[in-house]
GROMACS .gro file of C-alpha atoms in nm:
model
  240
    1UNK     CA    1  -1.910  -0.284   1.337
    2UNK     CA    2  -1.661  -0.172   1.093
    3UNK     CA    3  -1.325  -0.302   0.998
    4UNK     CA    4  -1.141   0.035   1.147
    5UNK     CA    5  -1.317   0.359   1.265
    6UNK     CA    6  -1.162   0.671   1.315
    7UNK     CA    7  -1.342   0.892   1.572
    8UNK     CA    8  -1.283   1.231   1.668
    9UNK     CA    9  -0.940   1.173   1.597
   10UNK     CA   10  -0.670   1.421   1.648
   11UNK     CA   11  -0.293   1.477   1.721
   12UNK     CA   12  -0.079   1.747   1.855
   13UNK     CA   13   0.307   1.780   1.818
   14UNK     CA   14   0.502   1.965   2.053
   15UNK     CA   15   0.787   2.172   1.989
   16UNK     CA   16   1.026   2.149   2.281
   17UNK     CA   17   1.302   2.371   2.234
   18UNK     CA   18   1.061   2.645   2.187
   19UNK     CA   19   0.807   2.506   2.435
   20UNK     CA   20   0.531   2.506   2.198
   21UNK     CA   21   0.236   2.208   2.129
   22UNK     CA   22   0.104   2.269   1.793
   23UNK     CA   23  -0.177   2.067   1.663
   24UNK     CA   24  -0.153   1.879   1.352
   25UNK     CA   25  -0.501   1.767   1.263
   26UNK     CA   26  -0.886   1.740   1.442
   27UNK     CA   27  -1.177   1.621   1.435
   28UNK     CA   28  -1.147   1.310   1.166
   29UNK     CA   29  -1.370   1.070   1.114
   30UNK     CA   30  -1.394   0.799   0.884
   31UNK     CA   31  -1.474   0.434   0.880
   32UNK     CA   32  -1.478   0.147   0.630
   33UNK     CA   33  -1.622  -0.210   0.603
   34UNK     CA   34  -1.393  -0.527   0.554
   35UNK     CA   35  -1.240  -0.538   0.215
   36UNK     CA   36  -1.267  -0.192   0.115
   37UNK     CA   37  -1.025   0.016   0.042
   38UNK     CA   38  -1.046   0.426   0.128
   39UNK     CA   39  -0.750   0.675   0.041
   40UNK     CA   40  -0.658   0.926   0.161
   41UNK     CA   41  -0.600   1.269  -0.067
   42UNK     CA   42  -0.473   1.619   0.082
   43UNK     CA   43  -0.186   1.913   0.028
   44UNK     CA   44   0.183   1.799   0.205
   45UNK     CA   45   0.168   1.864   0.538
   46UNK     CA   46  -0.203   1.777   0.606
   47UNK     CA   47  -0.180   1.505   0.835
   48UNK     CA   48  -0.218   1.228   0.588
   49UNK     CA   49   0.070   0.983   0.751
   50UNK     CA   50  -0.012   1.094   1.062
   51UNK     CA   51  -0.324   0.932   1.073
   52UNK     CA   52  -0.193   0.599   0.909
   53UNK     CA   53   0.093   0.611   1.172
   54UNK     CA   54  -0.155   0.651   1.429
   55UNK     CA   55  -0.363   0.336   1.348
   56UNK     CA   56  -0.033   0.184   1.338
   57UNK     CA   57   0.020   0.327   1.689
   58UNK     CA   58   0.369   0.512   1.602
   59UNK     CA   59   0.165   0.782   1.722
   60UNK     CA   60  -0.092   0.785   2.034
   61UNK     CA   61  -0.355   1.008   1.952
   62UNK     CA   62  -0.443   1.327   2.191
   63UNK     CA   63  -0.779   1.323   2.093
   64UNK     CA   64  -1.050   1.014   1.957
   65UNK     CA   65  -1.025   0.624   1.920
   66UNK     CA   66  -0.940   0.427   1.629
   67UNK     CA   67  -1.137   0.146   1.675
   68UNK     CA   68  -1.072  -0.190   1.471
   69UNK     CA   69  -1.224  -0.539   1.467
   70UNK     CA   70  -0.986  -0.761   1.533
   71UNK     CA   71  -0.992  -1.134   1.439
   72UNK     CA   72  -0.785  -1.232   1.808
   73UNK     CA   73  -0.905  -0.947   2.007
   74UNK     CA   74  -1.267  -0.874   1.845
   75UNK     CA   75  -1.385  -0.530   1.902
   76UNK     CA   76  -1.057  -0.297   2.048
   77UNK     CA   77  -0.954   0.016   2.003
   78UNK     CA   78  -0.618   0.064   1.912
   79UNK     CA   79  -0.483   0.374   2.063
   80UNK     CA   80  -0.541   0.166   2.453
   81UNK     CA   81  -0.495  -0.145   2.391
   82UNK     CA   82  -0.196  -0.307   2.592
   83UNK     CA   83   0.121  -0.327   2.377
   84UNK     CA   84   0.179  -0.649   2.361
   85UNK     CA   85  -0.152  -0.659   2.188
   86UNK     CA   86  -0.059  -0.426   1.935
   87UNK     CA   87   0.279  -0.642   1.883
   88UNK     CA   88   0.045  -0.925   1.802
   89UNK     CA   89  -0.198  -0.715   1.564
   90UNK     CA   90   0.123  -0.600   1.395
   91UNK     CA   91   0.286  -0.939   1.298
   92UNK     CA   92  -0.054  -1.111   1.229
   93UNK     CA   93  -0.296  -0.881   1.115
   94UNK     CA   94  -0.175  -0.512   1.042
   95UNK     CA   95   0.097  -0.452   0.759
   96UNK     CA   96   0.239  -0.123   0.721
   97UNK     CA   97   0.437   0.038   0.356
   98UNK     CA   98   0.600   0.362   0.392
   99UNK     CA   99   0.835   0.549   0.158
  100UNK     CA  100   1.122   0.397   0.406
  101UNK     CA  101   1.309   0.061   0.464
  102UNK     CA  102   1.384   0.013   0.832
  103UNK     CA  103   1.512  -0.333   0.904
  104UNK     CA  104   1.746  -0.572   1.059
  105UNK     CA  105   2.089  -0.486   0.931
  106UNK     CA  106   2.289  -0.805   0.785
  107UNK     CA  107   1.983  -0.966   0.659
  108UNK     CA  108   1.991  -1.055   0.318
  109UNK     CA  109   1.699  -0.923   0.043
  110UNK     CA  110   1.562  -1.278   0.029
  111UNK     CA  111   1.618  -1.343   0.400
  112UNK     CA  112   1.406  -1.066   0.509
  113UNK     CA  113   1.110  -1.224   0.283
  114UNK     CA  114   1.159  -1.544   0.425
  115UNK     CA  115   1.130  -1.435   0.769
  116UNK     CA  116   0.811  -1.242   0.724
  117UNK     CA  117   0.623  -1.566   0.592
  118UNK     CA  118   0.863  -1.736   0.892
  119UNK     CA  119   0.640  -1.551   1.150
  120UNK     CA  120   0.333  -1.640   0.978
  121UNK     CA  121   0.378  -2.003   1.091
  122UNK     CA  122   0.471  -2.092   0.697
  123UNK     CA  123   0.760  -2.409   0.711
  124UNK     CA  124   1.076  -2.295   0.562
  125UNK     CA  125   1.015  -2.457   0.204
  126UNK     CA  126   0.735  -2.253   0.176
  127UNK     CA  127   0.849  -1.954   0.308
  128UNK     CA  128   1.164  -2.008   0.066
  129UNK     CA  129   0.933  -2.029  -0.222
  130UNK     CA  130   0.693  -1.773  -0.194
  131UNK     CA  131   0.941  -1.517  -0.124
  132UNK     CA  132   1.095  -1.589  -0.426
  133UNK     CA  133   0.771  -1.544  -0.644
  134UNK     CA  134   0.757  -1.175  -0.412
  135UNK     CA  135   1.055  -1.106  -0.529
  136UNK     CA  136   1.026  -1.199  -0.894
  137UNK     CA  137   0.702  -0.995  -0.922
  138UNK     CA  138   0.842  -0.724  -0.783
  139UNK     CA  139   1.167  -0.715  -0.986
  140UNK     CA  140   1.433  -0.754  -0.805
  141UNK     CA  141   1.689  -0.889  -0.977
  142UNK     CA  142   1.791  -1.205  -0.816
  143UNK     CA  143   2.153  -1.086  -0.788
  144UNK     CA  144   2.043  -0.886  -0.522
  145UNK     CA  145   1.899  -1.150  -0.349
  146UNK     CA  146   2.149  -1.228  -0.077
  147UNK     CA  147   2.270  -0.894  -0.060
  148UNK     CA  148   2.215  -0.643   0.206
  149UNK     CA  149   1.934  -0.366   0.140
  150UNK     CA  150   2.165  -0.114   0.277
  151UNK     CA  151   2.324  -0.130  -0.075
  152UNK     CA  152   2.012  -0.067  -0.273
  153UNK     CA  153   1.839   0.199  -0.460
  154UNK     CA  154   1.569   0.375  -0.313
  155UNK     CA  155   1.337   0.215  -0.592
  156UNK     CA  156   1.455  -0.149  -0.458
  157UNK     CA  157   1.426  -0.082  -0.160
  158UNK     CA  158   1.077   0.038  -0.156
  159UNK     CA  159   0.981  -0.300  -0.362
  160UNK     CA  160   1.132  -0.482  -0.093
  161UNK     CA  161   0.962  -0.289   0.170
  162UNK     CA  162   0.627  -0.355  -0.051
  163UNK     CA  163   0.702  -0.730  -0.091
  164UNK     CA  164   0.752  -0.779   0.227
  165UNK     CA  165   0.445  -0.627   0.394
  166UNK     CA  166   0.248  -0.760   0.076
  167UNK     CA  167   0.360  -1.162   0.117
  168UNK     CA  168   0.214  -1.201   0.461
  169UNK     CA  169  -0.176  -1.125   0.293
  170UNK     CA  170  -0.294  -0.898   0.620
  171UNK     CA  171  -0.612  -0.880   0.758
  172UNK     CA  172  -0.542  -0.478   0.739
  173UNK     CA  173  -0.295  -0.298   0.499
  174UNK     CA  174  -0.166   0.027   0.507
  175UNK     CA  175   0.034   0.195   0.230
  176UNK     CA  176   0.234   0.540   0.311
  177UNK     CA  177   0.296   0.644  -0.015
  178UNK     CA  178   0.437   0.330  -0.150
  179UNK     CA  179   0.464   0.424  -0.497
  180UNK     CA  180   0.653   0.742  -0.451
  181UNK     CA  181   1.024   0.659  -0.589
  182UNK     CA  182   0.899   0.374  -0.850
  183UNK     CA  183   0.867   0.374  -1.202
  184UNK     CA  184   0.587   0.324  -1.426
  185UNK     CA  185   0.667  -0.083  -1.460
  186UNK     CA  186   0.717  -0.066  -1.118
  187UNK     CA  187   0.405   0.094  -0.998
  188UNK     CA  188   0.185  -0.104  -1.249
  189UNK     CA  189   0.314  -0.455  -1.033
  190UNK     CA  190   0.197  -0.280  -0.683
  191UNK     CA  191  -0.149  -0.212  -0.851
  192UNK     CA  192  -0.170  -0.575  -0.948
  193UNK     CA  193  -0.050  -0.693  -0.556
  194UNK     CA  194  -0.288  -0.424  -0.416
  195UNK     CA  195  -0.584  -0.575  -0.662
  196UNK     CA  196  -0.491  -0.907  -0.538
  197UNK     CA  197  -0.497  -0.871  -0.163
  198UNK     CA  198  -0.824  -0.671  -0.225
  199UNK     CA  199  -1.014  -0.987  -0.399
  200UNK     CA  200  -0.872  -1.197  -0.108
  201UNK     CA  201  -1.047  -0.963   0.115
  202UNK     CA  202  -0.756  -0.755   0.273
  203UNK     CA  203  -0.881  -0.440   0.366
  204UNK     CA  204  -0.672  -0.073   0.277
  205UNK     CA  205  -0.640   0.187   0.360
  206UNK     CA  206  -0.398   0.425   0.159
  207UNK     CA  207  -0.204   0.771   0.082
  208UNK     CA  208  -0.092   0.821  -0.299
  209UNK     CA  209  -0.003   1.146  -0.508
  210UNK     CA  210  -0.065   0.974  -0.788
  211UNK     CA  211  -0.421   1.008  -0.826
  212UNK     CA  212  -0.407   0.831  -1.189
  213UNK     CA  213  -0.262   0.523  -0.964
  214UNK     CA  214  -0.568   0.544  -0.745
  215UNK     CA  215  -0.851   0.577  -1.041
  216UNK     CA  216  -1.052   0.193  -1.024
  217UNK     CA  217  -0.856   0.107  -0.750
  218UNK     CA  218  -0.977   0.295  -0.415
  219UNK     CA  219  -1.364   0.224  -0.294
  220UNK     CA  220  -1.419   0.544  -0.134
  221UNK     CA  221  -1.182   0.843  -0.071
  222UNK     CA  222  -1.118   1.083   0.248
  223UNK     CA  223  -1.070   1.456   0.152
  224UNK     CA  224  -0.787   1.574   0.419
  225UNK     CA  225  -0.961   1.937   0.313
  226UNK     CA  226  -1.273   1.912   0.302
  227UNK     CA  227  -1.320   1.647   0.602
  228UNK     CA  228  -1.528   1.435   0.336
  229UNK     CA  229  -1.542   1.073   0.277
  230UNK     CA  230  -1.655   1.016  -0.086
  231UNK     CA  231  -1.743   0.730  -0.320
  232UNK     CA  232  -1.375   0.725  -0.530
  233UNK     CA  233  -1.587   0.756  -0.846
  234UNK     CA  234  -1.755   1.068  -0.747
  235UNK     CA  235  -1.373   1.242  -0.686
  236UNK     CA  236  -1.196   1.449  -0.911
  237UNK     CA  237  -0.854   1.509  -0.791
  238UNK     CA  238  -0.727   1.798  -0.685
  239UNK     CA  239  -0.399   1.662  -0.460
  240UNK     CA  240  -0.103   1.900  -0.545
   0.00000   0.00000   0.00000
């Protein structure tokens, strides 16, 4: 079996104040072994971080599985499992990047690091000095350290978000537009993490704009148009 399968898969939003269900996308399907890494191309709008929020299960699907092989659970599929489950999957095996920073408020930078490695059964002098190195490849300036990310740019604070998903090595990475706000430097040190993970075996599965970014990078690539998955080689890109 795969790594993660997409059947059938499709979502519907409803509109409530005007008592409408529209439906977002259909009938995708997609799958892709361990350590590859597919992304995912398509106009604004298309459904893109839908589906990536669905595997997550920030969405439940109305239509279709998403199956993954898990290294706990084996064979599941994760829009039924129980949630406690999916709790497990998502501090152990599934990491998640989005545009956004959502975390514990009065946590320091560095704290936040720490913890993530914390959960991962790492003792607290390694914890203490791998998020360090995170945070030193990423560039954050170590001023910043032990402040709170409420005070940061949205450039630093996507870093963080990166470094933190990034430091735990998942079994499973997703990545919602994480290079959207970052410079070139910037972007150049999430390709490097992103090859990285990849040689350790950490399968991806991601949504960029930047098609330039995703050039050598991305093993195959899912046309949000076209309903096409495509050796990444064999794309041109035409993402607006």
């Amino acid at each position: 079996m795969p790594m993660l399968e997409i059947k059938e898969f499709g979502k519907r939003f409803t509109i409530h104040h005007l008592g409408k269900t529209m439906p977002a996308i259909e009938h995708i399907n997609f799958s892709l072994e361990a350590g590859e890494f597919i992304g995912i191309v398509g106009k604004s709008g298309s459904g893109k971080s839908t589906i990536l929020k669905s595997i997550y299960r920030s969405y439940l699907p109305d239509t279709g599985g998403i199956l993954y092989n898990s290294s706990r659970f084996g064979d599941i599929d994760l829009s039924t499992i129980p949630e406690r489950q999916m709790l497990y999957l998502r501090k152990y095996e599934i990491g998640y990047v989005s545009q956004f920073l959502n975390v514990m408020p009065r946590t320091t930078c560095k704290q936040l690091v720490i913890n993530a490695l914390l959960e991962m059964g790492e003792s607290k002098e390694v914890a203490l000095v791998e998020a360090e190195k995170a945070l030193t490849h990423f560039e954050l300036d170590p001023k910043l350290w032990d402040s709170y990310p409420n005070t940061f740019s949205g450039g630093e604070k996507l870093r963080l978000n990166i470094a933190m998903a990034t430091v735990k090595n998942p079994r499973l990475l997703l990545l919602d537009e994480p290079t959207a706000s970052l410079d070139q430097q910037s972007k150049l040190k999430v390709r490097e993490i992103i090859e990285k993970l990849k040689n350790k075996g950490t399968t991806l599965v991601g949504i960029f704009h930047d098609i330039e970014f995703m050039e050598g990078l991305c093993d195959k690539v899912f046309d949000m148009q076209t309903r096409q998955l495509t050796v990444a080689k064999e794309v041109v890109g035409n993402e607006s």
